[in-house]
């Protein structure tokens, strides 16, 4: 998994520092991985990552494309806290076959297998796009981008947000979406009759309904307005939504 970077946080204040910023409970990462995100104050996505709490440091496993920005943002928030943040040379491996010694379960979904942190890449040959589409797992930089609200991306289902942990950046917006509104848009799985490409606009009748993201065979992940979930098409295909992906549907 050469597209991942591992950051290390050290210093006496590292747990309290990170706990006040990210969407999930850092204290649960002592024996397991924790999936979390850092948001803007307006509640929009900045980056998602895995947290591993070791005896003398916290490791953050983040997409290489977002590592520099995450490091910069964490450094900005550090102020006078006793926290040091640095990039490590640890290599992230992932797989769905037999787990190697020291591997940890991916906390998002049982089907996503294990993650391992070491000196070499021991990843297996899993078709990750097909697996993500099958289980509606958003990807950094694809379904997860600067306009994303994490509840629309399924973070509650993916164990990526804890509403009881206390404050985090963007919490007010996330809590309002959870408790005071009904989600009207979000990620869904669609079956494709024809040919689609990532980025294709989805129409419902004469109205724009959403956008195609990851495609795997005749299935895809799409961002969709739920009230426009029928009679869907792109320029090259017709689409049918998996009914269980729309809130309130069986």
PDB file of C-alpha atoms in Angstrom:
ATOM      1  CA  UNK A   1       0.000   0.000   0.000  1.00  0.00           C
ATOM      2  CA  UNK A   2       2.508   2.620  -1.154  1.00  0.00           C
ATOM      3  CA  UNK A   3      -0.305   5.162  -1.377  1.00  0.00           C
ATOM      4  CA  UNK A   4      -0.399   5.461   2.445  1.00  0.00           C
ATOM      5  CA  UNK A   5       1.697   7.517   4.866  1.00  0.00           C
ATOM      6  CA  UNK A   6       1.999   6.986   8.616  1.00  0.00           C
ATOM      7  CA  UNK A   7       2.359  10.022  10.877  1.00  0.00           C
ATOM      8  CA  UNK A   8       3.473   9.724  14.498  1.00  0.00           C
ATOM      9  CA  UNK A   9       2.304  11.944  17.347  1.00  0.00           C
ATOM     10  CA  UNK A  10       4.432  11.993  20.480  1.00  0.00           C
ATOM     11  CA  UNK A  11       4.439  14.127  23.619  1.00  0.00           C
ATOM     12  CA  UNK A  12       2.516  14.138  26.874  1.00  0.00           C
ATOM     13  CA  UNK A  13      -0.562  15.879  25.429  1.00  0.00           C
ATOM     14  CA  UNK A  14      -0.938  13.741  22.306  1.00  0.00           C
ATOM     15  CA  UNK A  15      -4.121  11.876  23.346  1.00  0.00           C
ATOM     16  CA  UNK A  16      -6.027  14.911  24.622  1.00  0.00           C
ATOM     17  CA  UNK A  17      -4.835  16.928  21.622  1.00  0.00           C
ATOM     18  CA  UNK A  18      -6.114  14.473  19.026  1.00  0.00           C
ATOM     19  CA  UNK A  19      -9.249  13.642  21.010  1.00  0.00           C
ATOM     20  CA  UNK A  20     -10.406  17.243  20.751  1.00  0.00           C
ATOM     21  CA  UNK A  21     -10.011  17.351  16.973  1.00  0.00           C
ATOM     22  CA  UNK A  22     -11.166  14.143  15.287  1.00  0.00           C
ATOM     23  CA  UNK A  23     -14.580  12.522  14.865  1.00  0.00           C
ATOM     24  CA  UNK A  24     -13.920   9.318  16.792  1.00  0.00           C
ATOM     25  CA  UNK A  25     -12.742   8.293  20.254  1.00  0.00           C
ATOM     26  CA  UNK A  26      -8.938   8.111  20.304  1.00  0.00           C
ATOM     27  CA  UNK A  27      -8.897   6.220  23.612  1.00  0.00           C
ATOM     28  CA  UNK A  28     -10.404   3.168  21.892  1.00  0.00           C
ATOM     29  CA  UNK A  29      -7.307   2.763  19.693  1.00  0.00           C
ATOM     30  CA  UNK A  30      -5.106   0.993  22.246  1.00  0.00           C
ATOM     31  CA  UNK A  31      -5.775  -2.566  21.065  1.00  0.00           C
ATOM     32  CA  UNK A  32      -7.697  -1.890  17.850  1.00  0.00           C
ATOM     33  CA  UNK A  33      -7.620   0.512  14.964  1.00  0.00           C
ATOM     34  CA  UNK A  34     -10.036   3.431  15.067  1.00  0.00           C
ATOM     35  CA  UNK A  35     -11.353   5.008  11.875  1.00  0.00           C
ATOM     36  CA  UNK A  36     -11.861   8.771  12.043  1.00  0.00           C
ATOM     37  CA  UNK A  37     -11.809  12.023  10.111  1.00  0.00           C
ATOM     38  CA  UNK A  38     -10.721  15.603  10.553  1.00  0.00           C
ATOM     39  CA  UNK A  39     -13.307  18.145   9.435  1.00  0.00           C
ATOM     40  CA  UNK A  40     -13.480  21.847   8.784  1.00  0.00           C
ATOM     41  CA  UNK A  41     -15.285  24.014  11.370  1.00  0.00           C
ATOM     42  CA  UNK A  42     -18.183  23.972   8.871  1.00  0.00           C
ATOM     43  CA  UNK A  43     -18.389  20.192   9.201  1.00  0.00           C
ATOM     44  CA  UNK A  44     -16.949  19.290   5.803  1.00  0.00           C
ATOM     45  CA  UNK A  45     -14.357  16.631   5.127  1.00  0.00           C
ATOM     46  CA  UNK A  46     -10.624  17.333   5.220  1.00  0.00           C
ATOM     47  CA  UNK A  47      -9.143  13.851   5.556  1.00  0.00           C
ATOM     48  CA  UNK A  48      -9.934  10.377   6.860  1.00  0.00           C
ATOM     49  CA  UNK A  49      -7.473   7.999   8.514  1.00  0.00           C
ATOM     50  CA  UNK A  50      -6.870   5.125  10.908  1.00  0.00           C
ATOM     51  CA  UNK A  51      -5.538   5.706  14.430  1.00  0.00           C
ATOM     52  CA  UNK A  52      -3.362   3.286  16.378  1.00  0.00           C
ATOM     53  CA  UNK A  53      -2.488   4.182  19.969  1.00  0.00           C
ATOM     54  CA  UNK A  54       0.897   2.737  20.987  1.00  0.00           C
ATOM     55  CA  UNK A  55       2.480   3.083  24.463  1.00  0.00           C
ATOM     56  CA  UNK A  56       4.670   6.051  23.522  1.00  0.00           C
ATOM     57  CA  UNK A  57       3.021   7.451  20.406  1.00  0.00           C
ATOM     58  CA  UNK A  58      -0.101   7.625  18.266  1.00  0.00           C
ATOM     59  CA  UNK A  59       0.137   6.464  14.666  1.00  0.00           C
ATOM     60  CA  UNK A  60      -2.106   7.968  11.971  1.00  0.00           C
ATOM     61  CA  UNK A  61      -2.458   5.968   8.741  1.00  0.00           C
ATOM     62  CA  UNK A  62      -3.579   8.408   6.024  1.00  0.00           C
ATOM     63  CA  UNK A  63      -3.681   8.506   2.223  1.00  0.00           C
ATOM     64  CA  UNK A  64      -0.423   9.847   0.790  1.00  0.00           C
ATOM     65  CA  UNK A  65      -2.406  12.427  -1.189  1.00  0.00           C
ATOM     66  CA  UNK A  66      -3.697  13.947   2.074  1.00  0.00           C
ATOM     67  CA  UNK A  67      -0.717  13.418   4.382  1.00  0.00           C
ATOM     68  CA  UNK A  68       0.999  16.784   3.918  1.00  0.00           C
ATOM     69  CA  UNK A  69      -2.243  18.736   4.378  1.00  0.00           C
ATOM     70  CA  UNK A  70      -3.132  16.713   7.487  1.00  0.00           C
ATOM     71  CA  UNK A  71       0.317  17.276   8.966  1.00  0.00           C
ATOM     72  CA  UNK A  72       0.023  20.995   8.295  1.00  0.00           C
ATOM     73  CA  UNK A  73      -3.459  21.209   9.833  1.00  0.00           C
ATOM     74  CA  UNK A  74      -2.469  19.260  12.959  1.00  0.00           C
ATOM     75  CA  UNK A  75       0.586  21.465  13.369  1.00  0.00           C
ATOM     76  CA  UNK A  76      -1.628  24.552  13.119  1.00  0.00           C
ATOM     77  CA  UNK A  77      -3.900  23.243  15.890  1.00  0.00           C
ATOM     78  CA  UNK A  78      -0.996  22.249  18.152  1.00  0.00           C
ATOM     79  CA  UNK A  79      -0.397  25.739  19.623  1.00  0.00           C
ATOM     80  CA  UNK A  80       1.364  25.218  22.992  1.00  0.00           C
ATOM     81  CA  UNK A  81       0.399  21.592  23.493  1.00  0.00           C
ATOM     82  CA  UNK A  82       3.213  19.128  24.244  1.00  0.00           C
ATOM     83  CA  UNK A  83       2.809  17.320  20.942  1.00  0.00           C
ATOM     84  CA  UNK A  84       5.339  16.530  18.232  1.00  0.00           C
ATOM     85  CA  UNK A  85       4.167  15.384  14.784  1.00  0.00           C
ATOM     86  CA  UNK A  86       6.395  13.699  12.213  1.00  0.00           C
ATOM     87  CA  UNK A  87       6.181  11.450   9.190  1.00  0.00           C
ATOM     88  CA  UNK A  88       7.508   7.916   9.677  1.00  0.00           C
ATOM     89  CA  UNK A  89       8.865   5.302   7.289  1.00  0.00           C
ATOM     90  CA  UNK A  90       6.312   2.705   8.356  1.00  0.00           C
ATOM     91  CA  UNK A  91       4.743   0.847   5.439  1.00  0.00           C
ATOM     92  CA  UNK A  92       1.028   0.040   5.451  1.00  0.00           C
ATOM     93  CA  UNK A  93      -0.085  -3.341   4.101  1.00  0.00           C
ATOM     94  CA  UNK A  94      -3.662  -4.499   3.610  1.00  0.00           C
ATOM     95  CA  UNK A  95      -5.322  -7.757   2.727  1.00  0.00           C
ATOM     96  CA  UNK A  96      -8.357 -10.003   3.048  1.00  0.00           C
ATOM     97  CA  UNK A  97      -6.600 -13.374   3.251  1.00  0.00           C
ATOM     98  CA  UNK A  98      -5.014 -14.921   6.354  1.00  0.00           C
ATOM     99  CA  UNK A  99      -3.834 -12.106   8.606  1.00  0.00           C
ATOM    100  CA  UNK A 100      -0.087 -11.893   9.339  1.00  0.00           C
ATOM    101  CA  UNK A 101       1.246 -11.571  12.872  1.00  0.00           C
ATOM    102  CA  UNK A 102       0.604  -8.130  14.281  1.00  0.00           C
ATOM    103  CA  UNK A 103      -2.150  -7.245  11.817  1.00  0.00           C
ATOM    104  CA  UNK A 104      -5.257  -5.389  13.005  1.00  0.00           C
ATOM    105  CA  UNK A 105      -8.804  -5.646  11.695  1.00  0.00           C
ATOM    106  CA  UNK A 106     -10.086  -2.845   9.488  1.00  0.00           C
ATOM    107  CA  UNK A 107     -12.716  -1.222  11.728  1.00  0.00           C
ATOM    108  CA  UNK A 108     -14.980  -0.048   8.905  1.00  0.00           C
ATOM    109  CA  UNK A 109     -16.361  -3.441   7.829  1.00  0.00           C
ATOM    110  CA  UNK A 110     -15.520  -7.110   8.455  1.00  0.00           C
ATOM    111  CA  UNK A 111     -15.114  -7.725   4.712  1.00  0.00           C
ATOM    112  CA  UNK A 112     -12.216  -5.250   4.495  1.00  0.00           C
ATOM    113  CA  UNK A 113      -9.807  -7.627   6.194  1.00  0.00           C
ATOM    114  CA  UNK A 114      -6.653  -6.463   7.957  1.00  0.00           C
ATOM    115  CA  UNK A 115      -4.072  -3.695   8.031  1.00  0.00           C
ATOM    116  CA  UNK A 116      -0.426  -4.229   8.992  1.00  0.00           C
ATOM    117  CA  UNK A 117       2.283  -1.726   9.897  1.00  0.00           C
ATOM    118  CA  UNK A 118       5.894  -2.707   9.286  1.00  0.00           C
ATOM    119  CA  UNK A 119       9.066  -2.398   7.232  1.00  0.00           C
ATOM    120  CA  UNK A 120       7.826  -3.960   3.991  1.00  0.00           C
ATOM    121  CA  UNK A 121       4.680  -4.273   1.913  1.00  0.00           C
ATOM    122  CA  UNK A 122       2.971  -7.634   2.455  1.00  0.00           C
ATOM    123  CA  UNK A 123      -0.374  -6.693   0.902  1.00  0.00           C
ATOM    124  CA  UNK A 124      -2.313  -9.318  -1.020  1.00  0.00           C
ATOM    125  CA  UNK A 125      -4.026  -8.984  -4.404  1.00  0.00           C
ATOM    126  CA  UNK A 126      -7.531  -8.048  -3.264  1.00  0.00           C
ATOM    127  CA  UNK A 127      -9.670  -6.180  -5.816  1.00  0.00           C
ATOM    128  CA  UNK A 128     -10.307  -3.224  -3.530  1.00  0.00           C
ATOM    129  CA  UNK A 129     -12.576  -1.295  -5.898  1.00  0.00           C
ATOM    130  CA  UNK A 130     -14.913  -4.274  -6.271  1.00  0.00           C
ATOM    131  CA  UNK A 131     -14.908  -4.814  -2.515  1.00  0.00           C
ATOM    132  CA  UNK A 132     -15.582  -1.153  -1.785  1.00  0.00           C
ATOM    133  CA  UNK A 133     -18.476  -1.031  -4.232  1.00  0.00           C
ATOM    134  CA  UNK A 134     -19.989  -4.238  -2.843  1.00  0.00           C
ATOM    135  CA  UNK A 135     -20.001  -2.844   0.691  1.00  0.00           C
ATOM    136  CA  UNK A 136     -20.441   0.873  -0.082  1.00  0.00           C
ATOM    137  CA  UNK A 137     -17.087   1.999   1.308  1.00  0.00           C
ATOM    138  CA  UNK A 138     -16.044   5.539   0.295  1.00  0.00           C
ATOM    139  CA  UNK A 139     -12.475   6.210  -0.831  1.00  0.00           C
ATOM    140  CA  UNK A 140     -10.253   9.164   0.026  1.00  0.00           C
ATOM    141  CA  UNK A 141     -10.215  11.601  -2.888  1.00  0.00           C
ATOM    142  CA  UNK A 142     -12.999   9.791  -4.759  1.00  0.00           C
ATOM    143  CA  UNK A 143     -16.243   9.663  -2.758  1.00  0.00           C
ATOM    144  CA  UNK A 144     -14.570  11.642   0.043  1.00  0.00           C
ATOM    145  CA  UNK A 145     -13.676  15.171  -1.075  1.00  0.00           C
ATOM    146  CA  UNK A 146     -13.828  18.750   0.286  1.00  0.00           C
ATOM    147  CA  UNK A 147     -17.600  19.054  -0.234  1.00  0.00           C
ATOM    148  CA  UNK A 148     -18.391  15.819   1.619  1.00  0.00           C
ATOM    149  CA  UNK A 149     -20.466  15.696   4.791  1.00  0.00           C
ATOM    150  CA  UNK A 150     -19.376  12.535   6.562  1.00  0.00           C
ATOM    151  CA  UNK A 151     -22.866  11.299   7.498  1.00  0.00           C
ATOM    152  CA  UNK A 152     -23.847  11.414   3.821  1.00  0.00           C
ATOM    153  CA  UNK A 153     -20.760   9.264   3.187  1.00  0.00           C
ATOM    154  CA  UNK A 154     -21.867   6.658   5.718  1.00  0.00           C
ATOM    155  CA  UNK A 155     -19.390   7.362   8.519  1.00  0.00           C
ATOM    156  CA  UNK A 156     -21.812   6.269  11.223  1.00  0.00           C
ATOM    157  CA  UNK A 157     -22.280   2.888   9.537  1.00  0.00           C
ATOM    158  CA  UNK A 158     -18.487   2.638   9.085  1.00  0.00           C
ATOM    159  CA  UNK A 159     -17.821   3.286  12.796  1.00  0.00           C
ATOM    160  CA  UNK A 160     -16.068   6.548  11.970  1.00  0.00           C
ATOM    161  CA  UNK A 161     -17.877   8.946  14.310  1.00  0.00           C
ATOM    162  CA  UNK A 162     -18.629   8.861  18.040  1.00  0.00           C
ATOM    163  CA  UNK A 163     -21.419  11.163  19.217  1.00  0.00           C
ATOM    164  CA  UNK A 164     -20.592  10.595  22.899  1.00  0.00           C
ATOM    165  CA  UNK A 165     -16.857  11.350  22.924  1.00  0.00           C
ATOM    166  CA  UNK A 166     -17.124  15.100  23.418  1.00  0.00           C
ATOM    167  CA  UNK A 167     -16.191  17.978  21.163  1.00  0.00           C
ATOM    168  CA  UNK A 168     -14.381  17.738  17.847  1.00  0.00           C
ATOM    169  CA  UNK A 169     -13.900  20.171  15.005  1.00  0.00           C
ATOM    170  CA  UNK A 170     -17.152  20.444  13.042  1.00  0.00           C
ATOM    171  CA  UNK A 171     -19.135  18.558  15.684  1.00  0.00           C
ATOM    172  CA  UNK A 172     -22.040  21.004  15.794  1.00  0.00           C
ATOM    173  CA  UNK A 173     -22.821  20.496  12.101  1.00  0.00           C
ATOM    174  CA  UNK A 174     -22.467  16.713  12.305  1.00  0.00           C
ATOM    175  CA  UNK A 175     -24.679  16.521  15.405  1.00  0.00           C
ATOM    176  CA  UNK A 176     -27.329  18.702  13.777  1.00  0.00           C
ATOM    177  CA  UNK A 177     -27.392  16.442  10.710  1.00  0.00           C
ATOM    178  CA  UNK A 178     -27.720  13.426  12.998  1.00  0.00           C
ATOM    179  CA  UNK A 179     -30.410  14.655  15.365  1.00  0.00           C
ATOM    180  CA  UNK A 180     -32.300  17.512  13.716  1.00  0.00           C
ATOM    181  CA  UNK A 181     -32.479  16.755  10.006  1.00  0.00           C
ATOM    182  CA  UNK A 182     -33.241  13.893   7.647  1.00  0.00           C
ATOM    183  CA  UNK A 183     -30.499  13.100   5.176  1.00  0.00           C
ATOM    184  CA  UNK A 184     -31.683  13.889   1.666  1.00  0.00           C
ATOM    185  CA  UNK A 185     -28.505  12.937  -0.183  1.00  0.00           C
ATOM    186  CA  UNK A 186     -25.819  10.326   0.189  1.00  0.00           C
ATOM    187  CA  UNK A 187     -23.836   7.463  -1.267  1.00  0.00           C
ATOM    188  CA  UNK A 188     -25.697   4.509  -2.766  1.00  0.00           C
ATOM    189  CA  UNK A 189     -24.852   1.413  -4.768  1.00  0.00           C
ATOM    190  CA  UNK A 190     -26.270   1.222  -8.280  1.00  0.00           C
ATOM    191  CA  UNK A 191     -26.549  -1.564 -10.818  1.00  0.00           C
ATOM    192  CA  UNK A 192     -25.514  -0.409 -14.281  1.00  0.00           C
ATOM    193  CA  UNK A 193     -27.245  -1.389 -17.536  1.00  0.00           C
ATOM    194  CA  UNK A 194     -24.779  -0.029 -20.072  1.00  0.00           C
ATOM    195  CA  UNK A 195     -21.482   1.799 -19.656  1.00  0.00           C
ATOM    196  CA  UNK A 196     -20.610   4.475 -17.116  1.00  0.00           C
ATOM    197  CA  UNK A 197     -17.450   6.290 -16.127  1.00  0.00           C
ATOM    198  CA  UNK A 198     -16.491   7.929 -12.821  1.00  0.00           C
ATOM    199  CA  UNK A 199     -17.697  11.514 -12.924  1.00  0.00           C
ATOM    200  CA  UNK A 200     -20.698  10.849 -15.150  1.00  0.00           C
ATOM    201  CA  UNK A 201     -23.690  12.975 -14.220  1.00  0.00           C
ATOM    202  CA  UNK A 202     -26.846  11.058 -13.288  1.00  0.00           C
ATOM    203  CA  UNK A 203     -30.227  12.351 -14.438  1.00  0.00           C
ATOM    204  CA  UNK A 204     -33.724  11.553 -13.219  1.00  0.00           C
ATOM    205  CA  UNK A 205     -36.107  12.648 -15.922  1.00  0.00           C
ATOM    206  CA  UNK A 206     -34.960  16.158 -16.785  1.00  0.00           C
ATOM    207  CA  UNK A 207     -33.375  16.843 -13.407  1.00  0.00           C
ATOM    208  CA  UNK A 208     -29.826  16.252 -12.158  1.00  0.00           C
ATOM    209  CA  UNK A 209     -29.901  13.493  -9.549  1.00  0.00           C
ATOM    210  CA  UNK A 210     -26.255  12.781  -8.721  1.00  0.00           C
ATOM    211  CA  UNK A 211     -22.829  11.641  -9.858  1.00  0.00           C
ATOM    212  CA  UNK A 212     -21.136   8.305 -10.533  1.00  0.00           C
ATOM    213  CA  UNK A 213     -17.958   7.614  -8.528  1.00  0.00           C
ATOM    214  CA  UNK A 214     -16.198   4.231  -8.257  1.00  0.00           C
ATOM    215  CA  UNK A 215     -17.185   1.692 -10.931  1.00  0.00           C
ATOM    216  CA  UNK A 216     -16.579  -2.072 -10.651  1.00  0.00           C
ATOM    217  CA  UNK A 217     -18.084  -4.166 -13.440  1.00  0.00           C
ATOM    218  CA  UNK A 218     -21.828  -3.555 -13.577  1.00  0.00           C
ATOM    219  CA  UNK A 219     -21.942  -2.010 -10.115  1.00  0.00           C
ATOM    220  CA  UNK A 220     -20.957   1.460  -8.952  1.00  0.00           C
ATOM    221  CA  UNK A 221     -21.028   3.855  -6.031  1.00  0.00           C
ATOM    222  CA  UNK A 222     -23.003   7.024  -6.741  1.00  0.00           C
ATOM    223  CA  UNK A 223     -23.769  10.188  -4.822  1.00  0.00           C
ATOM    224  CA  UNK A 224     -27.510  10.688  -5.162  1.00  0.00           C
ATOM    225  CA  UNK A 225     -30.446  12.829  -4.137  1.00  0.00           C
ATOM    226  CA  UNK A 226     -32.803  10.333  -2.537  1.00  0.00           C
ATOM    227  CA  UNK A 227     -35.950  12.054  -3.794  1.00  0.00           C
ATOM    228  CA  UNK A 228     -34.720  11.542  -7.353  1.00  0.00           C
ATOM    229  CA  UNK A 229     -33.805   7.880  -7.063  1.00  0.00           C
ATOM    230  CA  UNK A 230     -36.053   6.554  -9.840  1.00  0.00           C
ATOM    231  CA  UNK A 231     -35.701   6.523 -13.627  1.00  0.00           C
ATOM    232  CA  UNK A 232     -31.956   7.128 -13.394  1.00  0.00           C
ATOM    233  CA  UNK A 233     -29.692   7.362 -16.429  1.00  0.00           C
ATOM    234  CA  UNK A 234     -26.405   8.688 -17.701  1.00  0.00           C
ATOM    235  CA  UNK A 235     -25.474   9.299 -21.323  1.00  0.00           C
ATOM    236  CA  UNK A 236     -24.454   5.640 -21.643  1.00  0.00           C
ATOM    237  CA  UNK A 237     -26.503   3.642 -19.147  1.00  0.00           C
ATOM    238  CA  UNK A 238     -29.568   3.201 -17.047  1.00  0.00           C
ATOM    239  CA  UNK A 239     -29.080   2.778 -13.296  1.00  0.00           C
ATOM    240  CA  UNK A 240     -31.024   1.009 -10.569  1.00  0.00           C
ATOM    241  CA  UNK A 241     -30.411   1.870  -6.911  1.00  0.00           C
ATOM    242  CA  UNK A 242     -29.895  -0.781  -4.260  1.00  0.00           C
ATOM    243  CA  UNK A 243     -33.050  -0.082  -2.182  1.00  0.00           C
ATOM    244  CA  UNK A 244     -31.439  -0.762   1.188  1.00  0.00           C
ATOM    245  CA  UNK A 245     -29.024   2.127   0.698  1.00  0.00           C
ATOM    246  CA  UNK A 246     -31.735   4.781   0.924  1.00  0.00           C
ATOM    247  CA  UNK A 247     -32.729   5.682   4.504  1.00  0.00           C
ATOM    248  CA  UNK A 248     -36.164   4.327   5.335  1.00  0.00           C
ATOM    249  CA  UNK A 249     -36.092   1.620   2.665  1.00  0.00           C
ATOM    250  CA  UNK A 250     -35.851  -2.045   3.533  1.00  0.00           C
TER     251      UNK A 250
END
